[in-house]
Amino acid sequence: MFSTPLIAAPMAGGTTTPELTLAVQGAGAFAIAAGGYKTAEQLRAHIAPLRASGLDFGVNLFVPRPAAELRAREQDALLDAYRTALLATAARYGAELPQELPSAEDPRVQDFSAEKIALLLADPVPVVSFTFGLAPASVVDQLHKAGTRVLASVTSVPEALAAAETGVDALVVQHTNAGGHTAAFLPVPAAGDSSDPAKNRTLPQLIAAVSAAVELPLVAAGGVSDAANAKAALAAGAQAVAIGTALIRTHESGARSLHKDALADPAYTRTTLTRAFTGKLARALENDFVRTFTQAAPEAYPEVHFLTAPLRAAAAAAADPQSLNLWAGTGWKSAQAAPAADVVQAFLREL
């Protein structure tokens, strides 16, 4: 499905810039633009340089929770308690936390999903990938009719089987070592369930398990920090591997300098999965915010994302990384401050 074994993972929130995608494309990797947190018009502008390049590329979209599910899962008391817990930290930065959060029907909560799909149907791109859930089979079919190949992100065998039923062309299989948000959309398997990727299963083992369950091309993601990890995943059955954290410190990355510097700071000694910043599990460098609020944060995405956004912005303005979401995979120490093309070519030389 891909003409290259290396894919640049989409990193929403500003890290994946048009400059980064163009650089990795030019160096021989397949680039996937990050459509999350953008309006349709912002996405149109974001991918315009990629269209102009004439090269193959993809666009990643978030799958929002259905509005009905959001209403059924309202956790106002938990969110109010979390807001109260955050007040002292917010005051330290001079940040005002929102009194009210967007409703379930708010386009921001739905991540402008319908508008972005309409854009990509009217003006198709080569590849569209979905994460945080599955696009309905009807949407997959519409994209196929528009000439677009469709990928789904999964983290386990049950998710892979569910994704295959929707008619997608390939799967991005994400290991728990990945930086940033987990793509998981089904409940975590019970202890002892062989389909659970988090129970000491390596990325190659996860790839092998998914490969045995579905007949689809696989992209291995999560903790691919060097060529050795990449080759192991390819040998296990993946057609390609995706790198994300390895690109955060590159010159073309739009990550904040605080984030880039933190990845090279020996003061950070581990990553951890936390809901503290957004309400959805995500892997980040362990800082003061993670240590203080991980246990208190409710499972409520994107509500917690909107709740903490002013605090995170204020911390960034104060140049304090201790309250920032410093997304990082487990192999973060190998990330290099270099041109993205150099990082890509170093991988490709070994593959």
Coordinates of C-alpha atoms in Angstrom, one line a residue:
M1 CA 0.0 0.0 0.0
F2 CA 2.9 2.3 0.7
S3 CA 5.9 3.0 -1.5
T4 CA 8.1 3.5 1.6
P5 CA 8.5 1.6 4.9
L6 CA 8.6 4.8 6.9
I7 CA 5.6 7.0 7.8
A8 CA 5.6 10.4 9.7
A9 CA 2.9 10.1 12.3
P10 CA 0.4 13.0 12.6
M11 CA 0.9 15.0 15.7
A12 CA -2.0 17.4 16.3
G13 CA -1.8 20.7 18.2
G14 CA 0.8 22.3 16.0
T15 CA 3.7 19.9 16.0
T16 CA 3.1 18.5 12.5
T17 CA 3.5 21.6 10.4
P18 CA 3.3 21.8 6.6
E19 CA 7.1 22.4 6.6
L20 CA 7.6 19.1 8.6
T21 CA 5.4 17.1 6.2
L22 CA 7.1 18.5 3.1
A23 CA 10.5 17.8 4.6
V24 CA 9.8 14.1 5.4
Q25 CA 8.1 13.7 2.0
G26 CA 11.1 15.0 0.3
A27 CA 13.4 12.7 2.3
G28 CA 11.4 9.6 1.3
A29 CA 8.9 9.0 4.0
F30 CA 5.1 9.1 3.7
A31 CA 3.6 12.1 5.5
I32 CA 0.3 12.2 7.3
A33 CA -1.0 15.7 8.1
A34 CA -2.6 16.2 11.5
G35 CA -6.3 17.3 11.0
G36 CA -7.2 17.2 14.7
Y37 CA -8.1 20.5 16.5
K38 CA -8.6 22.2 13.2
T39 CA -11.6 23.6 11.4
A40 CA -12.3 22.5 7.9
E41 CA -10.9 25.8 6.5
Q42 CA -7.8 25.5 8.7
L43 CA -7.3 22.0 7.4
R44 CA -7.7 23.2 3.8
A45 CA -5.0 25.8 4.3
H46 CA -2.8 23.3 6.2
I47 CA -2.7 20.7 3.4
A48 CA -2.6 23.2 0.4
P49 CA 1.3 23.0 0.3
L50 CA 1.0 19.2 0.3
R51 CA -1.4 19.1 -2.6
A52 CA 0.9 21.5 -4.5
S53 CA 3.8 19.2 -4.0
G54 CA 2.3 16.5 -6.2
L55 CA 3.4 13.8 -3.8
D56 CA 1.3 11.2 -2.0
F57 CA 0.2 12.2 1.5
G58 CA -2.4 11.5 4.1
V59 CA -4.7 13.4 6.5
N60 CA -5.5 12.2 10.0
L61 CA -8.9 12.9 11.6
F62 CA -10.2 12.4 15.1
V63 CA -13.4 10.3 15.5
P64 CA -15.4 12.2 18.2
R65 CA -17.6 10.4 20.7
P66 CA -21.2 10.5 19.6
A67 CA -23.2 13.4 21.1
A68 CA -25.6 11.0 22.6
E69 CA -22.8 9.1 24.3
L70 CA -21.4 12.4 25.6
R71 CA -24.7 13.3 27.2
A72 CA -25.1 9.8 28.7
R73 CA -21.6 10.0 30.2
E74 CA -21.8 13.5 31.7
Q75 CA -19.6 13.6 34.7
D76 CA -20.3 17.1 35.9
A77 CA -19.5 16.4 39.6
L78 CA -16.2 14.9 38.7
L79 CA -15.3 17.7 36.3
D80 CA -16.3 20.3 38.9
A81 CA -14.1 18.6 41.5
Y82 CA -11.2 18.5 39.0
R83 CA -11.7 22.2 38.3
T84 CA -11.5 22.9 42.0
A85 CA -8.4 20.8 42.3
L86 CA -6.8 22.9 39.5
L87 CA -7.6 26.3 40.8
A88 CA -4.5 26.9 42.9
T89 CA -2.2 25.9 40.0
A90 CA -4.2 28.0 37.6
A91 CA -4.0 31.0 39.9
R92 CA -0.2 30.6 40.1
Y93 CA 0.0 31.3 36.4
G94 CA -2.8 33.9 36.3
A95 CA -5.0 31.6 34.3
E96 CA -8.9 31.6 34.4
L97 CA -10.4 28.2 34.1
P98 CA -13.7 28.0 32.2
Q99 CA -16.8 28.0 34.4
E100 CA -18.8 26.1 31.7
L101 CA -17.5 23.6 29.2
P102 CA -18.7 23.3 25.6
S103 CA -21.9 21.2 25.1
A104 CA -21.9 17.8 23.4
E105 CA -23.2 19.4 20.2
D106 CA -20.6 22.1 20.1
P107 CA -18.5 21.8 16.8
R108 CA -15.3 22.0 18.9
V109 CA -16.3 18.9 20.9
Q110 CA -17.1 17.1 17.6
D111 CA -13.8 18.4 16.3
F112 CA -15.5 19.8 13.2
S113 CA -15.6 16.2 12.0
A114 CA -18.5 16.4 9.6
E115 CA -17.2 19.6 7.9
K116 CA -13.7 18.0 7.5
I117 CA -15.1 14.8 6.0
A118 CA -17.2 16.9 3.6
L119 CA -14.1 18.8 2.6
L120 CA -12.1 15.6 1.9
L121 CA -15.0 14.2 -0.1
A122 CA -15.4 17.3 -2.2
D123 CA -11.6 17.7 -2.7
P124 CA -10.1 14.2 -2.1
V125 CA -6.6 13.4 -0.8
P126 CA -4.7 10.1 -1.4
V127 CA -5.1 8.8 2.2
V128 CA -7.3 9.5 5.2
S129 CA -6.6 7.9 8.6
F130 CA -8.9 7.9 11.6
T131 CA -8.0 7.7 15.3
F132 CA -9.9 7.6 18.7
G133 CA -12.6 5.5 17.1
L134 CA -13.8 4.0 13.8
A135 CA -15.4 5.9 10.9
P136 CA -18.7 4.4 10.0
A137 CA -18.6 2.0 7.1
S138 CA -20.7 4.4 5.1
V139 CA -18.0 7.1 5.4
V140 CA -15.3 4.6 4.5
D141 CA -17.3 3.7 1.4
Q142 CA -17.8 7.4 0.4
L143 CA -14.1 8.0 0.7
H144 CA -13.3 4.9 -1.4
K145 CA -15.7 6.2 -4.1
A146 CA -13.8 9.5 -4.0
G147 CA -10.5 7.6 -4.7
T148 CA -9.2 7.8 -1.1
R149 CA -7.5 4.9 0.8
V150 CA -8.6 4.7 4.4
L151 CA -6.7 3.7 7.5
A152 CA -7.9 3.0 11.0
S153 CA -5.8 3.2 14.2
V154 CA -6.1 0.3 16.6
T155 CA -4.4 -0.9 19.8
S156 CA -5.5 -4.5 20.1
V157 CA -6.8 -7.5 18.2
P158 CA -10.5 -6.8 19.1
E159 CA -10.1 -3.3 17.8
A160 CA -8.4 -4.6 14.6
L161 CA -11.3 -7.0 14.0
A162 CA -13.8 -4.2 14.5
A163 CA -11.9 -1.9 12.1
A164 CA -11.7 -4.6 9.4
E165 CA -15.5 -4.8 9.4
T166 CA -15.8 -1.2 8.3
G167 CA -13.9 -1.9 5.1
V168 CA -10.7 0.1 5.7
D169 CA -7.6 -0.6 3.5
A170 CA -5.0 -0.8 6.3
L171 CA -4.5 -0.5 10.0
V172 CA -2.2 1.6 12.1
V173 CA -1.4 -0.6 15.1
Q174 CA -0.4 1.5 18.0
H175 CA 1.5 0.1 21.0
T176 CA 1.2 1.6 24.5
N177 CA 4.8 2.9 24.2
A178 CA 3.5 5.6 21.8
G179 CA 3.8 9.3 22.8
G180 CA 0.7 11.4 23.0
H181 CA -2.9 10.1 23.1
T182 CA -3.7 6.4 22.9
A183 CA -5.8 5.5 19.9
A184 CA -7.8 2.9 22.0
F185 CA -11.5 3.0 21.6
L186 CA -12.6 -0.3 23.2
P187 CA -12.5 -1.0 26.9
V188 CA -9.2 -2.3 28.2
P189 CA -9.2 -6.1 28.1
A190 CA -9.4 -8.0 31.3
A191 CA -6.3 -9.2 33.0
G192 CA -5.0 -12.3 31.4
D193 CA -6.7 -11.6 28.0
S194 CA -4.2 -12.5 25.3
S195 CA -5.5 -9.6 23.2
D196 CA -4.3 -7.0 25.7
P197 CA -1.3 -5.1 24.2
A198 CA -0.3 -3.6 27.5
K199 CA 0.5 -6.8 29.3
N200 CA 4.2 -7.0 28.6
R201 CA 3.6 -7.4 24.9
T202 CA 6.1 -5.8 22.7
L203 CA 5.3 -3.9 19.5
P204 CA 6.5 -6.8 17.3
Q205 CA 4.4 -9.2 19.3
L206 CA 1.3 -7.0 19.0
I207 CA 1.9 -6.8 15.2
A208 CA 2.2 -10.5 14.9
A209 CA -1.0 -11.0 16.9
V210 CA -2.9 -8.5 14.7
S211 CA -1.4 -9.9 11.5
A212 CA -2.7 -13.4 12.5
A213 CA -6.2 -12.0 13.1
V214 CA -6.8 -9.8 10.0
E215 CA -5.7 -9.8 6.4
L216 CA -4.8 -6.1 6.0
P217 CA -1.6 -4.2 5.6
L218 CA -0.3 -3.0 9.0
V219 CA 1.6 0.1 10.1
A220 CA 3.5 -0.4 13.4
A221 CA 3.5 2.6 15.7
G222 CA 4.6 3.3 19.3
G223 CA 8.1 3.4 20.6
V224 CA 9.8 3.2 17.2
S225 CA 12.8 5.2 18.4
D226 CA 15.5 3.6 16.2
A227 CA 16.1 1.4 13.2
A228 CA 16.4 -1.7 15.3
N229 CA 12.9 -1.2 16.7
A230 CA 11.6 -0.5 13.2
K231 CA 13.2 -3.6 11.7
A232 CA 11.8 -5.8 14.4
A233 CA 8.3 -4.5 13.7
L234 CA 8.7 -5.0 10.0
A235 CA 10.0 -8.5 10.5
A236 CA 6.9 -9.3 12.6
G237 CA 4.6 -8.5 9.7
A238 CA 4.2 -4.7 9.4
Q239 CA 4.4 -3.2 6.0
A240 CA 5.6 0.1 7.4
V241 CA 6.5 1.8 10.7
A242 CA 5.4 5.2 12.0
I243 CA 7.7 7.6 13.8
G244 CA 6.4 10.6 15.9
T245 CA 8.5 11.4 18.9
A246 CA 11.6 11.1 16.8
L247 CA 10.4 14.1 14.8
I248 CA 9.4 16.4 17.7
R249 CA 12.8 18.1 18.1
T250 CA 13.4 18.5 14.3
H251 CA 13.9 22.0 12.9
E252 CA 10.6 21.9 11.0
S253 CA 8.5 20.7 14.0
G254 CA 6.0 23.2 15.4
A255 CA 6.4 21.9 18.9
R256 CA 7.1 24.5 21.5
S257 CA 10.7 25.1 22.4
L258 CA 9.9 24.1 26.0
H259 CA 8.7 20.7 24.7
K260 CA 11.7 20.2 22.4
D261 CA 14.1 21.2 25.2
A262 CA 12.4 18.9 27.7
L263 CA 13.0 15.9 25.5
A264 CA 16.8 16.6 25.9
D265 CA 16.7 17.5 29.6
P266 CA 18.2 14.8 31.8
A267 CA 15.9 16.1 34.6
Y268 CA 13.1 14.1 33.0
T269 CA 13.7 10.4 33.7
R270 CA 10.5 8.7 32.7
T271 CA 7.2 8.9 30.7
T272 CA 3.8 7.9 32.0
L273 CA 0.2 7.5 30.8
T274 CA -2.0 10.3 32.2
R275 CA -5.4 11.8 31.8
A276 CA -4.4 14.9 33.6
F277 CA -4.2 17.2 30.6
T278 CA -7.1 16.1 28.4
G279 CA -9.2 13.4 30.1
K280 CA -7.9 10.8 27.6
L281 CA -4.9 8.6 28.4
A282 CA -1.8 10.0 26.8
R283 CA 1.9 9.3 27.3
A284 CA 4.0 12.3 28.5
L285 CA 7.2 13.1 30.3
E286 CA 6.5 13.0 34.0
N287 CA 6.5 16.6 35.3
D288 CA 4.9 18.3 38.3
F289 CA 1.4 18.5 36.7
V290 CA 1.4 14.8 35.9
R291 CA 2.6 13.8 39.4
T292 CA 0.0 16.0 41.0
F293 CA -3.1 15.5 38.9
T294 CA -3.0 12.1 37.2
Q295 CA -5.0 10.4 40.0
A296 CA -7.6 13.3 40.2
A297 CA -8.3 13.6 36.5
P298 CA -11.6 12.1 35.3
E299 CA -12.0 10.0 32.1
A300 CA -13.7 12.8 30.1
Y301 CA -12.3 13.7 26.7
P302 CA -12.5 16.3 25.4
E303 CA -14.0 18.1 28.4
V304 CA -10.8 18.0 30.4
H305 CA -8.9 19.2 27.3
F306 CA -11.0 22.4 27.3
L307 CA -10.8 22.7 31.1
T308 CA -7.0 22.7 31.2
A309 CA -6.4 24.6 28.0
P310 CA -6.1 28.1 29.6
L311 CA -3.8 26.7 32.3
R312 CA -1.5 25.1 29.7
A313 CA -1.4 28.3 27.6
A314 CA -0.5 30.3 30.7
A315 CA 2.3 27.9 31.7
A316 CA 3.7 28.1 28.2
A317 CA 3.6 31.9 28.3
A318 CA 5.5 31.7 31.7
A319 CA 8.1 29.4 30.0
D320 CA 7.3 26.7 32.7
P321 CA 7.3 23.2 31.3
Q322 CA 6.2 21.7 34.6
S323 CA 2.5 22.3 33.7
L324 CA 2.7 21.5 30.0
N325 CA 1.7 18.4 28.2
L326 CA 5.1 17.2 27.1
W327 CA 4.0 14.3 24.9
A328 CA 6.7 11.7 24.5
G329 CA 7.0 8.0 23.6
T330 CA 9.2 5.7 25.7
G331 CA 12.1 6.2 23.3
W332 CA 12.2 9.9 23.7
K333 CA 15.9 10.1 24.6
S334 CA 16.9 9.3 21.0
A335 CA 15.0 12.3 19.5
Q336 CA 17.5 14.6 17.8
A337 CA 17.6 18.3 17.1
A338 CA 18.2 18.1 13.4
P339 CA 16.6 18.7 10.0
A340 CA 13.7 16.3 9.6
A341 CA 15.2 15.0 6.4
D342 CA 18.3 13.8 8.3
V343 CA 16.2 11.9 10.8
V344 CA 14.2 10.3 8.0
Q345 CA 17.2 9.4 6.0
A346 CA 19.0 7.9 9.0
F347 CA 16.0 5.5 9.5
L348 CA 15.7 4.7 5.8
R349 CA 19.4 3.9 5.4
E350 CA 19.0 1.1 8.0
L351 CA 15.7 -0.3 6.7

